Structure formats: C-alpha cells, structure tokens
XYZ file of C-alpha atoms in Angstrom:
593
model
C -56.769 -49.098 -2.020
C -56.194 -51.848 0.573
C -57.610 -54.834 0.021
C -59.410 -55.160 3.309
C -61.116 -52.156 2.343
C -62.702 -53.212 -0.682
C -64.108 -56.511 1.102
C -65.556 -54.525 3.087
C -67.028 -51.508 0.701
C -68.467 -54.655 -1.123
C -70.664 -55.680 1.978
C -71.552 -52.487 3.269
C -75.904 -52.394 3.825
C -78.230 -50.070 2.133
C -79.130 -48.903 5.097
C -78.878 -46.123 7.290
C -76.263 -45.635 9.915
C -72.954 -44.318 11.052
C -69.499 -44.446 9.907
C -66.167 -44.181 11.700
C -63.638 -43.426 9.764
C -60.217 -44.276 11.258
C -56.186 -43.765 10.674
C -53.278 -46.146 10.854
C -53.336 -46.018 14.363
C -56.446 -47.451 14.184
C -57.661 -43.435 16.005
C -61.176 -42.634 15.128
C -60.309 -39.441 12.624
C -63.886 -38.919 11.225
C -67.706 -39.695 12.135
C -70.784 -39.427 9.769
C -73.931 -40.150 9.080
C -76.032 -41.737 5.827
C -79.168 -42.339 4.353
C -77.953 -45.405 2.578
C -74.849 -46.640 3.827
C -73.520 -48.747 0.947
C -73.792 -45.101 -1.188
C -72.273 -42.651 1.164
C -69.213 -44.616 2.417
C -68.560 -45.897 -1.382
C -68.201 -42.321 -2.312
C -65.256 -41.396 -0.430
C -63.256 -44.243 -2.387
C -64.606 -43.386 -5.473
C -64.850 -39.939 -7.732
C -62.928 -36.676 -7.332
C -62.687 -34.652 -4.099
C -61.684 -31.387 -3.092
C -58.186 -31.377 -1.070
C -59.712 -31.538 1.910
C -61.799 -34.387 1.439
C -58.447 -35.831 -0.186
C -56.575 -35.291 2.743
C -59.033 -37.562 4.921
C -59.743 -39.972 2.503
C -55.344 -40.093 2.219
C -55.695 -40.782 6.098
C -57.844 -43.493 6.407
C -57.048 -47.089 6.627
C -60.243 -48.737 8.103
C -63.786 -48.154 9.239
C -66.806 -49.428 10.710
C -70.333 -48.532 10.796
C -73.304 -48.605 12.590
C -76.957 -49.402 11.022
C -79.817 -47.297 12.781
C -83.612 -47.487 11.512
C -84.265 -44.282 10.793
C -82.603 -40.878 9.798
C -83.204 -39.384 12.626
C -82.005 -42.135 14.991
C -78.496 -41.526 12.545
C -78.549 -38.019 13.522
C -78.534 -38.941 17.309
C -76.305 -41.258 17.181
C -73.545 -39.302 14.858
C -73.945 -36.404 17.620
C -73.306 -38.789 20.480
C -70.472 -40.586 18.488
C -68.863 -37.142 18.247
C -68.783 -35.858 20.969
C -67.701 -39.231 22.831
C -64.568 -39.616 20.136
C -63.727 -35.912 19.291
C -62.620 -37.010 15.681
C -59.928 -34.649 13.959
C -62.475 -33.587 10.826
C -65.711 -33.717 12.387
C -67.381 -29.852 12.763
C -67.118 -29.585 16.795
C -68.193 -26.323 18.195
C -66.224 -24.508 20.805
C -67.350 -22.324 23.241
C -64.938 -19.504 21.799
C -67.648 -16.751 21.650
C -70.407 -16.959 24.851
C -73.526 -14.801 25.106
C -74.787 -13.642 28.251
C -78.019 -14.628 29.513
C -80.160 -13.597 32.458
C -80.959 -16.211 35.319
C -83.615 -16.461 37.587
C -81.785 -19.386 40.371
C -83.868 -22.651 41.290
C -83.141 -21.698 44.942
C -85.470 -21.993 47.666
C -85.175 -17.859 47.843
C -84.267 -17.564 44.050
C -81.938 -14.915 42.891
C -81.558 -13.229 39.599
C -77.983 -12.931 38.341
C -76.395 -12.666 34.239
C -74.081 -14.886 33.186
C -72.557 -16.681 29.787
C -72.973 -20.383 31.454
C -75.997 -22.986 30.722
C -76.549 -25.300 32.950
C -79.142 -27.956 33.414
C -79.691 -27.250 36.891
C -83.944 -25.870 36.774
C -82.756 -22.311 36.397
C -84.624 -20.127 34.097
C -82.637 -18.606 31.114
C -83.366 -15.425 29.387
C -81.509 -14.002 26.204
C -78.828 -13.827 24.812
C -78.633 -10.251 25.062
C -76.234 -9.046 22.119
C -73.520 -7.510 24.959
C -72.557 -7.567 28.249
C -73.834 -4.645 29.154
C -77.018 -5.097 27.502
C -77.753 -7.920 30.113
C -76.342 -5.702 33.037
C -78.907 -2.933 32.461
C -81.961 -5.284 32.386
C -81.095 -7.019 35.313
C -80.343 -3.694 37.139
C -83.323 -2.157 36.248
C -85.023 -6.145 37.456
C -83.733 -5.634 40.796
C -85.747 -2.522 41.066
C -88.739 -3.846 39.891
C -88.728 -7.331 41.722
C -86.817 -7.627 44.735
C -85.380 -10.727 45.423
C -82.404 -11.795 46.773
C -79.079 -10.662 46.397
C -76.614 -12.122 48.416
C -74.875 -15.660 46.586
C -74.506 -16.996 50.574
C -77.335 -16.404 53.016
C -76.216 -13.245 55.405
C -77.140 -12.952 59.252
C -78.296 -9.644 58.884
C -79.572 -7.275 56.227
C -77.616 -5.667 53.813
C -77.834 -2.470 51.700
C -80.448 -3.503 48.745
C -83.141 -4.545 51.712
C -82.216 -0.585 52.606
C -82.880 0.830 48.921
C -85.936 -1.646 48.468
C -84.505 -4.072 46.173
C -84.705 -7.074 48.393
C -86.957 -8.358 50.988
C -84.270 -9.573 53.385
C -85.248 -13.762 53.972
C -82.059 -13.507 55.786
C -84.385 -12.307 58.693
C -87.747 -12.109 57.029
C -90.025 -14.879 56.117
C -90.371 -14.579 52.415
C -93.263 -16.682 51.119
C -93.183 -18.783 48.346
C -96.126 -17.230 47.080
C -94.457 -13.697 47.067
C -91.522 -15.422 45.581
C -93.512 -17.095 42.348
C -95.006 -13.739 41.934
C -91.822 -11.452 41.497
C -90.198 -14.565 39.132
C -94.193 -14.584 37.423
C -93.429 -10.671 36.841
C -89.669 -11.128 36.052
C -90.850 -13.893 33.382
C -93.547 -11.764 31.865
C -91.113 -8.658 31.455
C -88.474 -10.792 30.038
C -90.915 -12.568 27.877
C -92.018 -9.278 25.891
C -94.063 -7.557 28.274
C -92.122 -4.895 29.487
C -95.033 -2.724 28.248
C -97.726 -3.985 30.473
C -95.455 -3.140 33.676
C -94.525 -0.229 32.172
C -98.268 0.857 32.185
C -98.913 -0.438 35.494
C -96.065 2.045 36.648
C -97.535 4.794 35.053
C -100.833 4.155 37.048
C -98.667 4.033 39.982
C -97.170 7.665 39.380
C -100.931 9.468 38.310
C -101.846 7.753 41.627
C -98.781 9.287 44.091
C -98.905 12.390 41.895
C -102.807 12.914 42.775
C -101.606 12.618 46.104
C -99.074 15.074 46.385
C -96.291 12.588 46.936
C -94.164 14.029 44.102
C -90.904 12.362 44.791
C -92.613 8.776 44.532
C -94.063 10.349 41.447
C -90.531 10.860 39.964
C -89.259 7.304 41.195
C -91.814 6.211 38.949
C -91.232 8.454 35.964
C -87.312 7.620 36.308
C -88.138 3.952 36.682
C -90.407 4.493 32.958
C -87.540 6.232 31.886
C -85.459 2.914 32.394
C -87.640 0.803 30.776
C -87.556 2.580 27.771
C -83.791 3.166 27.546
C -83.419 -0.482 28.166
C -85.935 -1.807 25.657
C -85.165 0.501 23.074
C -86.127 -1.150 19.865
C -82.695 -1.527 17.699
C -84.596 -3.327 14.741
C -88.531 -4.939 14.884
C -88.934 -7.900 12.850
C -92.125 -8.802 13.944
C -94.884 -7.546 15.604
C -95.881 -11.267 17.400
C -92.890 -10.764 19.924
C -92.041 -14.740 19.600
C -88.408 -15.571 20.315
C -86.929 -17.458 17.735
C -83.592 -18.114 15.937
C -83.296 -17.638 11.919
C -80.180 -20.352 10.024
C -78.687 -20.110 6.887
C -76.268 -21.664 5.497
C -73.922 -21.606 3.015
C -70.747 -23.642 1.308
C -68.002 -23.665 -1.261
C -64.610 -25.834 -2.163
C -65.531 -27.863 1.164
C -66.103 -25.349 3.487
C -69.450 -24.274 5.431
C -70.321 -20.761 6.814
C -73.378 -21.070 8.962
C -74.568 -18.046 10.766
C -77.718 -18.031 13.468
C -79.688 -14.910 14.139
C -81.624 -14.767 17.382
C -84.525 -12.893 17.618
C -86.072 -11.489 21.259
C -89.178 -9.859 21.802
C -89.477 -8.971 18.148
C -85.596 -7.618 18.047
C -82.878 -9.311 16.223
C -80.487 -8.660 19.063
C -77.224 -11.289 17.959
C -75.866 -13.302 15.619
C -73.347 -16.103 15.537
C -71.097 -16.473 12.649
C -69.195 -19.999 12.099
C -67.025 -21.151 9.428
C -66.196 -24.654 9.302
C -64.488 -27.615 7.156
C -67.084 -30.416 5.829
C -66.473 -33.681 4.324
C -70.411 -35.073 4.113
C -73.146 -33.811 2.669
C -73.955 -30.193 2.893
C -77.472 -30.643 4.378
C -76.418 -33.336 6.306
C -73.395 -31.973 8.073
C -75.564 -28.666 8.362
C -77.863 -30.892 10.414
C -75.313 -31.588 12.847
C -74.690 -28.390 13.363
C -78.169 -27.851 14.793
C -77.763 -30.455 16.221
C -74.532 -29.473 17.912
C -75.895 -26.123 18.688
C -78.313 -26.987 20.848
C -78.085 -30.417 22.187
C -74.198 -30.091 23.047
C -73.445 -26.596 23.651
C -76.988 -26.280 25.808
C -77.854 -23.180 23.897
C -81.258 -21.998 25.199
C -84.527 -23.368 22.640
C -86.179 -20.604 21.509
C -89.994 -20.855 20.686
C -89.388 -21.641 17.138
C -86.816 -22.383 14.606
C -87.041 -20.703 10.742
C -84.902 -22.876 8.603
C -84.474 -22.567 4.584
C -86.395 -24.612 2.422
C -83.982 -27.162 0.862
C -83.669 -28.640 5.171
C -85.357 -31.624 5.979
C -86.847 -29.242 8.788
C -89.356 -33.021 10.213
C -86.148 -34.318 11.300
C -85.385 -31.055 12.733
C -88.240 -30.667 14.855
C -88.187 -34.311 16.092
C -84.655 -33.934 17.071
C -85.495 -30.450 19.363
C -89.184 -31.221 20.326
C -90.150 -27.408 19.038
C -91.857 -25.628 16.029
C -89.818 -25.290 13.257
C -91.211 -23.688 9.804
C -89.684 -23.136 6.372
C -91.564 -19.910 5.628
C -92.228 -19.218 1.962
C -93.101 -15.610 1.774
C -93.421 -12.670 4.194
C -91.043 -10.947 6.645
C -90.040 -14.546 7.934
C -88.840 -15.417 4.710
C -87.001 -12.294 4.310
C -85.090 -13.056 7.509
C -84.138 -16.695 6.550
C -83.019 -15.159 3.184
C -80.972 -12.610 5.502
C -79.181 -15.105 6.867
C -78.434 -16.702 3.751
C -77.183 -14.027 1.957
C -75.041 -12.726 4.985
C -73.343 -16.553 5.121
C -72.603 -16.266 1.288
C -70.941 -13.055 1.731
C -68.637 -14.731 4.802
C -67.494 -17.590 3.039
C -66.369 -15.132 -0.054
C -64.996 -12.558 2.167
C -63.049 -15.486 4.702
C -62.347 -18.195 2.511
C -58.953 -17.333 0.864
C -57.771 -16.242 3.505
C -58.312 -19.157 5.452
C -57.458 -21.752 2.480
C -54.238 -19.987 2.237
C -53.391 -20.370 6.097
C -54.777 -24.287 6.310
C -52.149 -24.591 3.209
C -49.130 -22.976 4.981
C -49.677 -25.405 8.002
C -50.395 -28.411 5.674
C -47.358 -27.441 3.920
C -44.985 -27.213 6.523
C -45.934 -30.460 8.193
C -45.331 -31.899 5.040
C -41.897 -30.183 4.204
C -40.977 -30.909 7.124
C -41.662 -34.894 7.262
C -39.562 -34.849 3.722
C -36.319 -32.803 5.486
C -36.253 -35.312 8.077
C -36.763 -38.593 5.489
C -39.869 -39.528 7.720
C -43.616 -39.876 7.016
C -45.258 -36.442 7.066
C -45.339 -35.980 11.329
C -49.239 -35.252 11.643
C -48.949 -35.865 14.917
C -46.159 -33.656 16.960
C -45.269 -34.417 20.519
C -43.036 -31.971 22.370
C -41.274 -31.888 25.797
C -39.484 -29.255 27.599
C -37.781 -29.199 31.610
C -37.896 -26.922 33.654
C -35.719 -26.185 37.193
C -33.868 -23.722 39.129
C -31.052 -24.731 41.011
C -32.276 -28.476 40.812
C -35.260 -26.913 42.480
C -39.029 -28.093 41.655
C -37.871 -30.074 38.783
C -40.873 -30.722 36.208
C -41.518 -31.382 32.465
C -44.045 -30.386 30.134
C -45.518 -31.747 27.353
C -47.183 -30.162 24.270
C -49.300 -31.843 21.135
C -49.729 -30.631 17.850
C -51.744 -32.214 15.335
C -51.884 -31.000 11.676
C -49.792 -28.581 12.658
C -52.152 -26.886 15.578
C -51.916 -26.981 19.332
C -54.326 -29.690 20.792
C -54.404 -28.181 24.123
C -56.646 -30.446 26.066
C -53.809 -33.451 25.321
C -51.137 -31.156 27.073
C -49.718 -32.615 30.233
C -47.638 -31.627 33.020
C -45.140 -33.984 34.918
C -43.232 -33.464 38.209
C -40.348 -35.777 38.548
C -40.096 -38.581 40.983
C -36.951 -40.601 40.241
C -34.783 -37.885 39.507
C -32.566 -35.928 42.350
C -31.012 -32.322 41.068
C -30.356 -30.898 38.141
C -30.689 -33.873 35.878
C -31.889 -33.205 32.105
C -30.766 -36.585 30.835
C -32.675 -38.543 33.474
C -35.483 -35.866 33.575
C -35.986 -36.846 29.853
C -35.784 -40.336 30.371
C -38.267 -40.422 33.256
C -41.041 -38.459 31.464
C -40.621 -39.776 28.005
C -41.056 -43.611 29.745
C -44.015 -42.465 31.383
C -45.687 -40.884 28.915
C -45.213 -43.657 25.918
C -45.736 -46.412 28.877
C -48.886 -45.258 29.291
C -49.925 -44.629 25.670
C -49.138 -48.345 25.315
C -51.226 -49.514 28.061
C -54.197 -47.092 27.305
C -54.068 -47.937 23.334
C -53.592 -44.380 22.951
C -52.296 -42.572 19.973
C -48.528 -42.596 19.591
C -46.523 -39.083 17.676
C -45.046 -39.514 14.297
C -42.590 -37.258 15.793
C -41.308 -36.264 19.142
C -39.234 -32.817 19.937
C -37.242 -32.847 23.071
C -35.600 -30.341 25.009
C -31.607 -30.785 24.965
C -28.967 -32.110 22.693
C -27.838 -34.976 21.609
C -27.548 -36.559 25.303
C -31.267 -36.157 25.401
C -31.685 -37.523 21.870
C -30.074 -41.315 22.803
C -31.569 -41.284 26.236
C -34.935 -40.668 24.353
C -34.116 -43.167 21.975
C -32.881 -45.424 24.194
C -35.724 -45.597 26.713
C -38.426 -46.136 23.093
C -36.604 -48.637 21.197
C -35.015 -50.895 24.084
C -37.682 -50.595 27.284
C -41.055 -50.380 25.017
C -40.303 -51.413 21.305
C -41.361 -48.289 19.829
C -40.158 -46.942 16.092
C -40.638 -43.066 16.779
C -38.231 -40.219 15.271
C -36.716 -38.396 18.046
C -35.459 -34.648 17.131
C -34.245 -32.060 19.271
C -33.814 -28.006 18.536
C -30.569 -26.274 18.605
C -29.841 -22.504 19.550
C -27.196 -20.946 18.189
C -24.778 -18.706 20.437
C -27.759 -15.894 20.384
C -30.073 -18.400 21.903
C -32.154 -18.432 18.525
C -33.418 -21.857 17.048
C -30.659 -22.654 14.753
C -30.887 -26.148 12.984
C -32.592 -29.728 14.046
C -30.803 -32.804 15.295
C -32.182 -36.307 14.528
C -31.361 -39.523 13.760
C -29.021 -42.436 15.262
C -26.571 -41.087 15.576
C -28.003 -37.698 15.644
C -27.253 -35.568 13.397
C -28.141 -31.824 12.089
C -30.899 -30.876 9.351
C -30.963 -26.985 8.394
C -34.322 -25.436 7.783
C -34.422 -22.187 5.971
C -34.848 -19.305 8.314
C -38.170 -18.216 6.286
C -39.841 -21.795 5.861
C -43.079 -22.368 7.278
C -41.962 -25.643 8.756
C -39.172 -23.414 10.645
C -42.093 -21.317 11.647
C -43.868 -24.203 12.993
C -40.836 -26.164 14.873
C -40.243 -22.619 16.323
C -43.764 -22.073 17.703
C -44.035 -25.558 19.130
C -40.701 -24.698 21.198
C -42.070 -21.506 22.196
C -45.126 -23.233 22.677
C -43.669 -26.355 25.129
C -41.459 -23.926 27.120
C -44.321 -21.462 27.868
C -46.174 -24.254 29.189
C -43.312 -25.773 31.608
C -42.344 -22.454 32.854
C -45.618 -21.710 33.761
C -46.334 -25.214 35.755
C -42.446 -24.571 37.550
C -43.798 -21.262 38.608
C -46.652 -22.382 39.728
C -45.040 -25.320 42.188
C -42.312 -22.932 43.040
C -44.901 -20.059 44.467
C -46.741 -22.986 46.094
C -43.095 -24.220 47.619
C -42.181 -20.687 48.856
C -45.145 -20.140 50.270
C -45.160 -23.520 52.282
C -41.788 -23.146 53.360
C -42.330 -19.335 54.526
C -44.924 -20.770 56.399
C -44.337 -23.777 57.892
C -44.574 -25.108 61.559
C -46.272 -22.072 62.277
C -49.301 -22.992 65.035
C -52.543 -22.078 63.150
C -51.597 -22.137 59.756
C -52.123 -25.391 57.854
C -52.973 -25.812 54.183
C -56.406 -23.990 54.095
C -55.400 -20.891 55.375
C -52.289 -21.369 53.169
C -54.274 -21.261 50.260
C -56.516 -18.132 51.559
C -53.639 -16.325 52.385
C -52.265 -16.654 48.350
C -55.271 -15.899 46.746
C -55.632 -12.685 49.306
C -52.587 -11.293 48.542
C -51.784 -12.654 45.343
C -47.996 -13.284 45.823
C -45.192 -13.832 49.037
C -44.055 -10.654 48.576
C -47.052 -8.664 48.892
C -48.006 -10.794 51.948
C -44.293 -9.953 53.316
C -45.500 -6.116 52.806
C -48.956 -6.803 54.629
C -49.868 -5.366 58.292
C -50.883 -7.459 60.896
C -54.187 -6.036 60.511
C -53.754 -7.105 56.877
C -53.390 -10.452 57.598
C -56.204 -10.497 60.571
C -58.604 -8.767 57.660
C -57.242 -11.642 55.542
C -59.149 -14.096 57.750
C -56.543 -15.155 60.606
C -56.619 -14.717 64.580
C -55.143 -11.709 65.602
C -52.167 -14.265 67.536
C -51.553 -16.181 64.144
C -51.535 -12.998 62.232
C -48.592 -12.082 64.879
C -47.009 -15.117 64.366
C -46.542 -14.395 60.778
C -45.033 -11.435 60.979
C -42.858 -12.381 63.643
C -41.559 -14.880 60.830
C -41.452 -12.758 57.969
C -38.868 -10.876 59.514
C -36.801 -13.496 60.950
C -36.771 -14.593 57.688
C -35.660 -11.300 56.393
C -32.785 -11.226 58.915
C-alpha cells in the first residue's frame, strides 16, 4: 500500500460519512456509506476479500470522505453522491424492465391514459399492473365508467367517444370542475380497491332499467358487471385489508446480492421485480441503497406501506420515504416477507454461476489481452471507426468499453470539419485530436487503450497527433482483416507491428465485438446524415418547403423512396398545399429523368 494511503487511513474519524473511492486517474470508481468511518474504510485495506472486492480494492489509489451526523443523513448523501458520479461498482438501477401504470393527467380537463413513465408532474399514478394488457383492460373498461377526455390535443369538434358516451366533449361543452373531481373521485376509489362498491351501484342501475322495461340498458349494465369481474379477477389474495404495499427480501453470497420486490394491489400480489447485483459494503447497508434507489431515483410509485425483514434497520427506512414501514413477526405478512426471501435465495443459487463464470471470461480477456500487448490490463477501451461513401457525409464514431462492457452513454458521434474527401488518415487525426483535446481540458478520463479503424497509416497519425500535439502516453492498436474480411491479427506499437490472438480466446472475442460494436455505430450515424442529405437535396429551392415540412414529410413516409412513390394527394394528406404538393412531384420526376 501507498504511503499516502496509510497517512490517511491513520486519520480517518469515527464518525459517520461517505467515502469515494477513486482510480489512478484520480475517476471516482466507488461510493459508500459508514457508521464509523475509521472502521469501514480500514477494512478494505485490511483482511481477506472475495475477488470482487479484490478487484476494487486492486483499483484504488486514493479517497476522500465525507462526515454526516447521522446514518440517515449518510444514506442521503451516498444516494445523491451516486447518482451525481455514476461510479463503476456502485449498485445503479436501470430502467431495463418498466411496469405500466395508469394515469389520471393534472390537466385542466384531465385525461386518463397507461403508461411505463413517472413523472413528477401532479399526475396521479395507479399500479403497476403485472402486464401490458392488464393496464389496457382497466383503463378501457375506466373510459366506460367515467368519461373524460380523450383526445391528447384539444379538438374543434366532437369526436367518436362523446358519440358512444365515453366523453363529455369540453371541446364544445363546458365541463365543470366539479363534474371533473367527481369522475377522478370515482376513478380513484375503483382503482383504490373499490371496484366492488361501483360494481353494486351498477347492479342497482340494471334492477332499476330492468323494472322499467328498458332491457337493452339492462344488458349494458350486466355486460359492464361482466367487465368488472373479468378485469378484477382475483389471481392470488393476500390480504383481506386491500392496502397496497410492496414486500423486500433480500439475499447474498460470494459478493453478490439478489433482491426481489413484490407489489401487492388491492389485496393481489400482481408483480415482482427480480435484481441481481455486485456489492462491495455491507449487506444491509448496500441493501439500503437499494431502497433507496428504488424509490427516490427511479420515481417508483410509494405504496401505503413497506414490509421489510427483520435484521433491516426499517427507522431509517421510514425516515428516508416518509411512509409506514413494519417488520411483521408472525401472520400472513410475515409469510410474504419470508416469500420473498426464500424466492431471492433460490435466484442467487440458480443465477450465480452462471454469471460468475461470464464476469470471469470478460475479466479474463481484458487481462490476457493487456499481457499480449506488454501494456497494463486496458480497463478502459476506446474505439473509433469512419465512415463515407464516395467522400460523401464523412463522419467517425466512437465506442467505450470499460471492464470489458459497452458504456453506451460515453459513445459519441463526430462529423468532420477539416477534412475534404475521402481522407482516413486525416479523418483519424481530426477526431482523435478532438476527442483527447477535450478529455484534457474537461479532466476527463483518458483509455488505457485506443482501437482505430485502418492500418498502420492510421496507427502513426494516431500516435502522432497524442504524443507530439497533447503529451499523451496511450497504446494505439488497430485490427486487421485478412483477405476474407475477417479480423485477423492486431497491430501496435512504434513502429507498429502485429500480435496474433488465438481465434478461440476470449480477448479475440472481445476485440471482435468492440469492432463490430464501433462500426455498427458509425454506419448508423452516416446513414442517418446521408437520408437527411438526400432528402434536402431532393428538395431544395422548392417554394414552400423549408426544414419543417422537410422533417414532416420523412417521418410521413419514412424514406425518399416511398415519398418518390407517393400521389399528390399523398403528399397534400401528408400536410402540404395542394400547389407545393405539385411542385414536388413535378421534381421527383425531373429528377428521375
């Protein structure tokens, strides 16, 4: 260990706080939390670890820390500290699986409408329902019950649903707010568990038009009962209180964490959410910041109450959310908490080796492949790829890769400025000088490796543009295709020269997905600016047609040569005058001439 580093383990408070953990590039690679600072930070330098926590501890080469007075004001803190620095080996959920939920809008003449986005914009949520079309049928059968509006932009004139009775047109009506508040009142209550009560109001309603002889209302309401059960059919009752809550367990093993949520509506557990994570704290602490996580940073919806398992420090949990949260000890509760439990320890065994063994693989490879080369193990991966036709819409691409995974939101797209034609060589040296240029000036964080697209011309023009214009140290490698145009062998060095990977190597797995990887993405951008190109130039200097209608006329049609097939009523339905329409056409096939 560093000598810097003990100083400062020596000094550390017995207090608590934060701690940011941080790399040789002085990146933040790791944020957590502690009761006592002086005990939790000492531990990582001290002891036995699992790999993982090896790996990170192998990583770091400073920290600081922050001192909070409580453990709750920790917990805040560590969740804003994550999500402001993204660190590498912090737990960070993703949005990869999204529930739908049913919205009543904050609109002056309020609209109901599903969807798998929560916002903080005074809209009331309802759910999640476990499946698309779960949500689709309640709100369906909603709009029959409660008729509010339907249309997302105010019409002039009424539509269909004010025809079938499932809106109350304030496009031409005066809709009170009072009639409003009572539909979302009724919407609430039937969303809220009492689906029976309007149920038996509906019944009164078809004795009533029965006594009268007015069968076919009669059967309206019978179908409309009909509904309501279908929809609400009971899949599982938990309880018989109705009270929406969500159930967590947890479980871990060999450094990883399988949480899993269930979420109980109106008595029915409807969902759950399964995630399986690396930790490097303390279980119950980093378990914390999942909750945390869950609700403060991915917005999900507070139920009524929270169950938790009894070895949480469920105080801090309820501070932290501002809602009831129990650790029940016997009963049907405590059955469900135990569910959840179980159902994470049976994850974790089922999912673990197979996920250990593919974390290895990529481990392994980035580390094979830093030895091939003679360089430190390249955690960090930057790859760039150019893309033209003809000299036409020239652009690069650029793709990171860190532990040996894509890091999508650092991808970037370039179009070239200084460069006129076909010009790899200068293309290269353009993007590469404005990319590590930058990096400089921003303090970013710099590759341990960089892949470019092209031979060794590329290679010294890379080189040359690192070492003499910004005084950067950074192994520069290209990939070489044989005469089948398959990845063959690497070039690197000064001067360049070529390093064979075995064909069945992970690391020749992994250079070959980041070049598939890189030259997906720059295709894809040169496509892009080339439809956007055609289209302007297929259109230009025509009177009428300037870059709005442009832009309507692509996402219409979808391409140029579906808009080269389209009528002149095609294009007047698309949204142009009748002469511009003409116009277009008249060009199309001048064009085609």
């Amino acid at each position: 260990m560093e000598q810097h580093l003990k100083n400062k383990l020596a000094i550390l408070p017995d207090q608590p706080g934060c701690y940011l953990m941080k790399d040789r590039q002085g990146t933040i690679i790791y944020v957590g939390k502690a009761k006592v600072l002086k005990n939790r930070v000492r531990s990582y330098f001290s002891g036995s670890h699992d790999g993982k926590t090896q790996r990170l501890v192998s990583e770091i080469r400073d920290f600081e820390y922050i001192v909070t007075s409580t453990n709750l004001e920790a917990l805040i803190l560590e969740l804003n500290l994550i999500k402001k620095h993204d660190p590498k080996y912090n737990v960070m959920l993703k949005d990869d699986k999204s529930y739908p939920y049913i919205k009543i809008t904050a609109e002056e003449q309020p609209r109901l409408i599903t969807t798998r986005k929560i916002k903080k914009d005074k809209g009331k949520y309802f759910g999640p329902y476990p499946n698309a079309y779960a949500a689709s049928a309640t709100k369906k059968l909603l709009d029959r019950l409660y008729p509010l509006r339907k249309c997302r932009k105010m019409p002039d004139r009424v539509c269909l649903y004010y025809h079938i009775g499932q809106c109350l047109a304030p496009c031409v009506n005066d809709v009170s707010k009072e009639q409003n508040k009572e539909m979302i009142d009724g919407i609430t209550r039937f969303l809220n568990g009492g689906h029976q009560e309007v149920k038996e109001d509906i019944e009164r309603k078809m004795t009533t038009a029965s006594e009268n002889m007015d069968f076919e209302r009669a059967k309206e309401f019978r179908d409309l009962m009909f509904h309501i059960d279908k929809v609400m059919e009971v899949q599982k009752i938990q309880s018989n209180d109705g009270i929406d809550r969500d159930i967590f367990g947890y479980s871990f093993d060999k450094g990883w964490m399988c949480v899993q949520v269930f979420f109980v509506r109106q008595g029915k557990l409807i969902e759950r959410e399964v995630s399986l994570f690396p930790f490097y704290n303390d279980a119950e602490e980093d378990f914390l910041t999942y909750i945390g996580q869950f609700y403060l940073q991915q917005n999900h919806p507070k139920p009524k109450e929270v169950l938790l398992p009894q070895q949480v420090n469920a105080q801090m949990v309820e501070e932290l959310l501002q809602i009831p949260v129990h650790q029940p000890k016997r009963g049907k509760k405590k059955e469900l908490v135990e569910l959840t439990m179980k159902n994470a320890t049976i994850a974790i065994n089922e999912k673990f080796s197979l996920i250990e063994r593919d974390e290895k693989r990529t481990i392994d490879a980035v580390e094979n492949l830093g030895e091939k080369l003679n360089i430190e193990a390249p955690l960090r991966i930057e790859a760039f790829d150019n893309s033209n036709i003809q000299g036409t819409n020239p652009v690069s691409a650029m793709v990171v890769f860190l532990d040996g995974k894509p890091k999508k939101n650092e991808y970037r797209k370039y179009k070239i400025k200084t460069v006129e034609g076909p010009n790899d060589v200068g293309s290269m040296k353009e993007v590469v000088r404005r990319r590590y240029s930058r990096m400089l000036k921003e303090n970013g964080p710099l590759p341990d490796l960089i892949i470019i697209d092209g031979g060794i011309a590329q290679i010294q023009a890379s080189q040359d543009v690192l070492e003499n214009e910004l005084g950067l140290d950074i192994p520069v490698c290209s990939l070489t295709k044989d005469e089948k145009h398959k990845t063959s062998h690497l070039l690197i060095g000064d001067p360049p020269e070529a390093v064979y990977l075995p064909r069945n190597s992970q690391e020749f797995y992994l250079l070959q997905r980041i070049q598939d990887e890189v030259h997906r993405f720059a295709i894809t951008f040169h496509r892009q600016l080339r439809g956007k190109s055609m289209l302007k130039s297929s259109l230009d200097d025509i009177p009428g047609i300037g870059e709005k209608r442009r832009k309507k006329l692509l996402n219409h049609f979808g391409s140029i040569k579906k808009m080269k097939e389209a009528s002149v009523e095609d294009l007047h339905n698309a949204g142009l005058p009748m002469n511009v329409a003409e116009e277009v056409i008249a060009r199309f096939e001048s064009q085609s001439n």
